[in-house]
PDB file of C-alpha atoms in Angstrom:
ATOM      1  CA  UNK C  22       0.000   0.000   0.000  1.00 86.00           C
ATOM      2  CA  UNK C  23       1.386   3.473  -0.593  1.00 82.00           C
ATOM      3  CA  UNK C  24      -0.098   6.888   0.530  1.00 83.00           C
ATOM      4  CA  UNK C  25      -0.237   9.955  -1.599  1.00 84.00           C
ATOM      5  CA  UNK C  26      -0.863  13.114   1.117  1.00 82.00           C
ATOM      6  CA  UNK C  27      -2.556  16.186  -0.231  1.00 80.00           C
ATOM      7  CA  UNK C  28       1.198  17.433   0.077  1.00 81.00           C
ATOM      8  CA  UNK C  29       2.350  15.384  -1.672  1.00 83.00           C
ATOM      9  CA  UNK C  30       0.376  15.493  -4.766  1.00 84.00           C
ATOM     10  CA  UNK C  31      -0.272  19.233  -3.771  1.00 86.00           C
ATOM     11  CA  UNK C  32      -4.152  18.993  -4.660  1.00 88.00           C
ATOM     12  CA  UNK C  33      -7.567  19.444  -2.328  1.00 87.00           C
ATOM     13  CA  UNK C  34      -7.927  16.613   0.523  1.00 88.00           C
ATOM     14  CA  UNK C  35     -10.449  14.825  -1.698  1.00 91.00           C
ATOM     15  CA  UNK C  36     -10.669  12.778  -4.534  1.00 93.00           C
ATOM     16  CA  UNK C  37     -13.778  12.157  -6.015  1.00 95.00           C
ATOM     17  CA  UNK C  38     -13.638   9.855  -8.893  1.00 96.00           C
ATOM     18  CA  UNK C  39     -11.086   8.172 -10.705  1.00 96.00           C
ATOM     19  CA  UNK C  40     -10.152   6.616 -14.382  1.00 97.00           C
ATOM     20  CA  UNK C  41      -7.553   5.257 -16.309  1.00 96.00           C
ATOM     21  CA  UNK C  42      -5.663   5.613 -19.638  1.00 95.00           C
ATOM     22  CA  UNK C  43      -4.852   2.727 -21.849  1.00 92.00           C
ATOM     23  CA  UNK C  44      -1.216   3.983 -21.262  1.00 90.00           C
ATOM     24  CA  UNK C  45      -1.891   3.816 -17.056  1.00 91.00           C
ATOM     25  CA  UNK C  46      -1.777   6.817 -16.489  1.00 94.00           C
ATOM     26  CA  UNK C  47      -4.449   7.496 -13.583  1.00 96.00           C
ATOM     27  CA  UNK C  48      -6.793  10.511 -13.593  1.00 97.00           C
ATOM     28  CA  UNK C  49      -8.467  11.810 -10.069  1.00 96.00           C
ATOM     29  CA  UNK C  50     -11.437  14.671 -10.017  1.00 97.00           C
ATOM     30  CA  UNK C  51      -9.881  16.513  -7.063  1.00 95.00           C
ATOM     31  CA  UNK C  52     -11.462  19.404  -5.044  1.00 94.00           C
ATOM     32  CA  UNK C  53      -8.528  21.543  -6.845  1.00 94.00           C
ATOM     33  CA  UNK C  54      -8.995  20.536 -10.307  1.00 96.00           C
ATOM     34  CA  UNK C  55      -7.574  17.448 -12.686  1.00 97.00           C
ATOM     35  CA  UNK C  56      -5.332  15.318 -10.775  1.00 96.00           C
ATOM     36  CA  UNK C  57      -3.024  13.508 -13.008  1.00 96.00           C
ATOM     37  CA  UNK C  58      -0.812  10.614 -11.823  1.00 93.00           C
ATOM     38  CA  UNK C  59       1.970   9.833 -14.401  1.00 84.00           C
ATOM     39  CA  UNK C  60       3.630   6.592 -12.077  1.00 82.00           C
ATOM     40  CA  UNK C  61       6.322   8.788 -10.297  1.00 84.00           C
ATOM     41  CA  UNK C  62       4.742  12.308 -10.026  1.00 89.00           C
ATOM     42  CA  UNK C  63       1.120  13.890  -9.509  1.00 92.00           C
ATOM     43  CA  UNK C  64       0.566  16.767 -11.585  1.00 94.00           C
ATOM     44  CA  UNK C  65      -2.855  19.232 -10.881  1.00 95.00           C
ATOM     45  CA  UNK C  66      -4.676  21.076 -13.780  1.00 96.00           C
ATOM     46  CA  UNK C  67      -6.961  23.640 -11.849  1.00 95.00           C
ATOM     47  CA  UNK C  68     -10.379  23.343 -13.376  1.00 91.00           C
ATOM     48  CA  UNK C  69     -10.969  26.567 -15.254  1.00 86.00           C
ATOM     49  CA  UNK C  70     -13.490  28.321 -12.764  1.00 88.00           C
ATOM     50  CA  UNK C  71     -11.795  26.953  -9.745  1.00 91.00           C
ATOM     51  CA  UNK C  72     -14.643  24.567  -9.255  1.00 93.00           C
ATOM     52  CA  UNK C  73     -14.662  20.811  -8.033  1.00 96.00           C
ATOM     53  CA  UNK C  74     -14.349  18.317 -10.418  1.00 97.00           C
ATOM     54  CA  UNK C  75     -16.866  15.224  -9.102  1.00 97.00           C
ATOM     55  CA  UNK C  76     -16.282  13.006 -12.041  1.00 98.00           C
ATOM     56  CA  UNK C  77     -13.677  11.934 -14.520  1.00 98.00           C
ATOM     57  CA  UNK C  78     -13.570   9.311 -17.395  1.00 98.00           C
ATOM     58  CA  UNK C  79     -10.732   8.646 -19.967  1.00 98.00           C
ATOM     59  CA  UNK C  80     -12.144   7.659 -23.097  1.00 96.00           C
ATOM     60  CA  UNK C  81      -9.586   7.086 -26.079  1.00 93.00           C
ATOM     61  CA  UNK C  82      -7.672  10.208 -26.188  1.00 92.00           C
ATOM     62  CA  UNK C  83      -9.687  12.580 -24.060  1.00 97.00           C
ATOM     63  CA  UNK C  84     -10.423  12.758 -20.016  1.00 98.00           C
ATOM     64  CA  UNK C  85     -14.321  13.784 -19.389  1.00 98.00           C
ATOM     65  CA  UNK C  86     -14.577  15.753 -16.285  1.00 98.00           C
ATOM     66  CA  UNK C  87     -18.007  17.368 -14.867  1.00 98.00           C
ATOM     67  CA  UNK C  88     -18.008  19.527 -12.377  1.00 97.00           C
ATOM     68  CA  UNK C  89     -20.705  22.217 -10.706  1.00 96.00           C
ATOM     69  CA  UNK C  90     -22.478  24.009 -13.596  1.00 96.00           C
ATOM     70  CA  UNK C  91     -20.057  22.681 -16.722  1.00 97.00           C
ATOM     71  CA  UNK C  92     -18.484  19.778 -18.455  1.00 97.00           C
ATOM     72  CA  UNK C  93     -15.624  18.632 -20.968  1.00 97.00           C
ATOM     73  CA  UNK C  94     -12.492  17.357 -21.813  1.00 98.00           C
ATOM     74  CA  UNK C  95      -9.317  17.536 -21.268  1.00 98.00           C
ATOM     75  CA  UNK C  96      -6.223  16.989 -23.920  1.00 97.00           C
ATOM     76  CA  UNK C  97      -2.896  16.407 -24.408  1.00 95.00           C
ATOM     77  CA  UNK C  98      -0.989  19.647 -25.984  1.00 96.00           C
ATOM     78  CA  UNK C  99       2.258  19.212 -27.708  1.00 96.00           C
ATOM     79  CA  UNK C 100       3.928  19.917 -24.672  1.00 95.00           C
ATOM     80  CA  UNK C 101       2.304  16.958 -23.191  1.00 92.00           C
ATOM     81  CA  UNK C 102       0.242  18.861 -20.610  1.00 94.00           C
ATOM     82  CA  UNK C 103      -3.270  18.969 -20.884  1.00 97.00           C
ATOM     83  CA  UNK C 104      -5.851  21.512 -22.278  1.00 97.00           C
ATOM     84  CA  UNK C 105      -9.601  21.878 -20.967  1.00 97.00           C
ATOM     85  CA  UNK C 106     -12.509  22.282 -23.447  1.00 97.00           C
ATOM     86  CA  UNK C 107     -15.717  23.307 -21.775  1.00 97.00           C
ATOM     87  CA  UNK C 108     -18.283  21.592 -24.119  1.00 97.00           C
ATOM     88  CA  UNK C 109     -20.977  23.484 -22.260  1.00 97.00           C
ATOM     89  CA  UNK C 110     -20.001  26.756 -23.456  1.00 97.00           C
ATOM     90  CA  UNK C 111     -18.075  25.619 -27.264  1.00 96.00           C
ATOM     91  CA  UNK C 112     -21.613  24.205 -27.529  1.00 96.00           C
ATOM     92  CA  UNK C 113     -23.887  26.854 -25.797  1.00 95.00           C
ATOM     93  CA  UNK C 114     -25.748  23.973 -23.381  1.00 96.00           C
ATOM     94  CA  UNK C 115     -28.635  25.195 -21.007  1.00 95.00           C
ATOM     95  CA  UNK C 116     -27.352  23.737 -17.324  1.00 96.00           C
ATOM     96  CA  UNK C 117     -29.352  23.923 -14.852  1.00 95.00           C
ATOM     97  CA  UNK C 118     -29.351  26.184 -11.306  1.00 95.00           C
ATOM     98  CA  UNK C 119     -26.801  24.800  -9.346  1.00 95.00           C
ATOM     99  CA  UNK C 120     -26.347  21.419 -11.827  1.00 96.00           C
ATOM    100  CA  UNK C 121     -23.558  19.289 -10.827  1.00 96.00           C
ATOM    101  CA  UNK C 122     -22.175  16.190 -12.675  1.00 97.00           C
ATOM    102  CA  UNK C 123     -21.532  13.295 -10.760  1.00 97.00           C
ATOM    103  CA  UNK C 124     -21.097  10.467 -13.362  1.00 97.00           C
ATOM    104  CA  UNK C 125     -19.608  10.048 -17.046  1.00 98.00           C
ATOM    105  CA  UNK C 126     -19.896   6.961 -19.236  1.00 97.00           C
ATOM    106  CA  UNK C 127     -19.278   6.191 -22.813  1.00 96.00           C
ATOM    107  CA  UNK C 128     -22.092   4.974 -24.812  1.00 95.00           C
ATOM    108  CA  UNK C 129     -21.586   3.929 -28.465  1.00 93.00           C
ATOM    109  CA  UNK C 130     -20.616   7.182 -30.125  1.00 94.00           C
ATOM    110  CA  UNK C 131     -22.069   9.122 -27.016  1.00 96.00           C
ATOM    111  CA  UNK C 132     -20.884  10.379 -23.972  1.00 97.00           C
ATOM    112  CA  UNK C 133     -22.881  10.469 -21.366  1.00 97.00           C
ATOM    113  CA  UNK C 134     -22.953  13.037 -18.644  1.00 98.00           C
ATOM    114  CA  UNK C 135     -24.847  12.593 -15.301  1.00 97.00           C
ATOM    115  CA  UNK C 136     -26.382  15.116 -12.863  1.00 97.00           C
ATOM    116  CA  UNK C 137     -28.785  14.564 -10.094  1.00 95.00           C
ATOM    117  CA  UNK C 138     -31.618  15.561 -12.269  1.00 95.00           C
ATOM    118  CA  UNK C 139     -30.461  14.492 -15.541  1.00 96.00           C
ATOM    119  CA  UNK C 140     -28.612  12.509 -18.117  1.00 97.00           C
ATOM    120  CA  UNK C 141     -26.565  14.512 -21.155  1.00 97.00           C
ATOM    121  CA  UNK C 142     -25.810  12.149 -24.218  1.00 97.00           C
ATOM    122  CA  UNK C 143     -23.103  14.184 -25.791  1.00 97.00           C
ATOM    123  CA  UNK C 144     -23.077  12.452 -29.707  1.00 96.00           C
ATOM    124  CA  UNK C 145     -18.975  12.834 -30.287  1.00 95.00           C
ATOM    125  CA  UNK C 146     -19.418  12.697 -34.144  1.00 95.00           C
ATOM    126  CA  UNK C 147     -22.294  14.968 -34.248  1.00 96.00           C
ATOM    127  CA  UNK C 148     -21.837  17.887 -31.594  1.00 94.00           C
ATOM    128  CA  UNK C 149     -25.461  17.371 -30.897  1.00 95.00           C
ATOM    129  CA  UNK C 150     -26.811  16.963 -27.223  1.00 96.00           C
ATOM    130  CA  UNK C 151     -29.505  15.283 -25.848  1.00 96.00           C
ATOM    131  CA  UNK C 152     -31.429  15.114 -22.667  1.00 96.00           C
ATOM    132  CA  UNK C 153     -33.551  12.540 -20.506  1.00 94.00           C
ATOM    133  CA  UNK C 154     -34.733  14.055 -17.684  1.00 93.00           C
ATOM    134  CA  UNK C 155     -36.108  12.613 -14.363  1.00 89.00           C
ATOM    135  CA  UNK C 156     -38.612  14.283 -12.129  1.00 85.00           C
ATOM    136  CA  UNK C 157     -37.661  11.891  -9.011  1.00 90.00           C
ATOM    137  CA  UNK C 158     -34.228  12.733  -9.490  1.00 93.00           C
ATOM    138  CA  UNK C 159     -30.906  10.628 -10.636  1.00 94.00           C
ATOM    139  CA  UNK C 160     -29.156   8.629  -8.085  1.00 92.00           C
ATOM    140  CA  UNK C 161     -26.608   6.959 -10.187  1.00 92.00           C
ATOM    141  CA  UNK C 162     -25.763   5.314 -14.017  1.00 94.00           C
ATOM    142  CA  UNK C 163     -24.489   2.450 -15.160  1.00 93.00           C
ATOM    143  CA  UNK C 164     -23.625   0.841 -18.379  1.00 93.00           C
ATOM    144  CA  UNK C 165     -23.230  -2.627 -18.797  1.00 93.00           C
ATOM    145  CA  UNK C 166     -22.902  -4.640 -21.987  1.00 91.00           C
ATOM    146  CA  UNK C 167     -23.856  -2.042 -24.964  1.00 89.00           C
ATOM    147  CA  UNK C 168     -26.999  -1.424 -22.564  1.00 93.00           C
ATOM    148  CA  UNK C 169     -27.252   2.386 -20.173  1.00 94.00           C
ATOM    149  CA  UNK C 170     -29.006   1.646 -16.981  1.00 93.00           C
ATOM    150  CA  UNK C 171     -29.852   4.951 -14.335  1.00 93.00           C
ATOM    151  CA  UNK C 172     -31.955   4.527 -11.294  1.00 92.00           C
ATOM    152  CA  UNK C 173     -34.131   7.125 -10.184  1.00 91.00           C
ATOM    153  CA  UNK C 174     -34.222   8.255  -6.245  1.00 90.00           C
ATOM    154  CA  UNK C 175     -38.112   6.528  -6.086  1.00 81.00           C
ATOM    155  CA  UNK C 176     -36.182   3.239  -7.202  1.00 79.00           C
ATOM    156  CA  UNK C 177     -37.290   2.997 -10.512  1.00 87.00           C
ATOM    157  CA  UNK C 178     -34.026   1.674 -12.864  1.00 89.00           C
ATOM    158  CA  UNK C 179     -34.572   2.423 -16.989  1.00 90.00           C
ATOM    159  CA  UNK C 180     -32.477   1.473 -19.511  1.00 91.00           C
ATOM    160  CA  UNK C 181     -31.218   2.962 -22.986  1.00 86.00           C
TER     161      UNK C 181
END
């Protein structure tokens, strides 16, 4: 077992969700920002409106983060550090008041963002955005197989 201290990877005291590359490196949405762990250092990418970042999801070449009020992606530059792309506002997306995003999953050619009220399919080829909403609210997503499953706070689970 080895311990990384909020000293040591000089980041907020909590990490929120994690994901992997295929090349291993390991991504953490901190209460500072992006948390990147390369196997010998930790490096932190401040999100861009100093806001936590509750979920994160490397998918191919990009790492999905959502966070209060916005989500994205994050990419490598040519100096190998990473760039954030809020799709929210490259894509003019209605959030809601005080929308948070606590979950991110792939879905065929989708991405699929996840707030307490909502689910955002984000179609990669298309730019286009959909929404299923959920007057119960959303406790949590899941994909397994090809199939989307989300479970509503009244315990009701639907699938895609």
């Amino acid at each position: 077992i080895q311990i990384f201290s909020p000293g040591l990877m000089q980041a907020g005291n909590q990490n929120w969700m994690l994901s992997q590359d295929s090349e291993g490196q390991v991504f953490a949405g901190n209460n500072k920002g992006l948390l990147v762990y390369e196997g010998s250092r930790w490096k932190l990418y401040p999100s861009p409106e100093n806001t936590i970042i509750r979920s994160v999801a490397s998918i191919e070449k990009r790492v999905y983060t959502g966070s209060y009020m916005d989500f994205g992606y994050w990419e490598k530059n040519a100096k190998g550090d990473y760039d954030y792309t809020s799709l929210v506002k490259s894509l003019g997306i209605s959030i809601l008041e005080d929308e948070q995003f606590w979950n991110i999953l792939p879905f065929g050619a989708s991405i699929v963002f996840q707030s307490l009220d909502r689910l955002l399919i984000f179609n990669k080829k298309t730019q286009v955005v959909q929404s299923i909403s959920s007057k119960n609210g959303i406790l949590k997503s899941f994909k397994v197989n090809d199939q989307l499953f989300f479970q509503e706070v009244e315990g009701c689970l639907f699938t895609l």
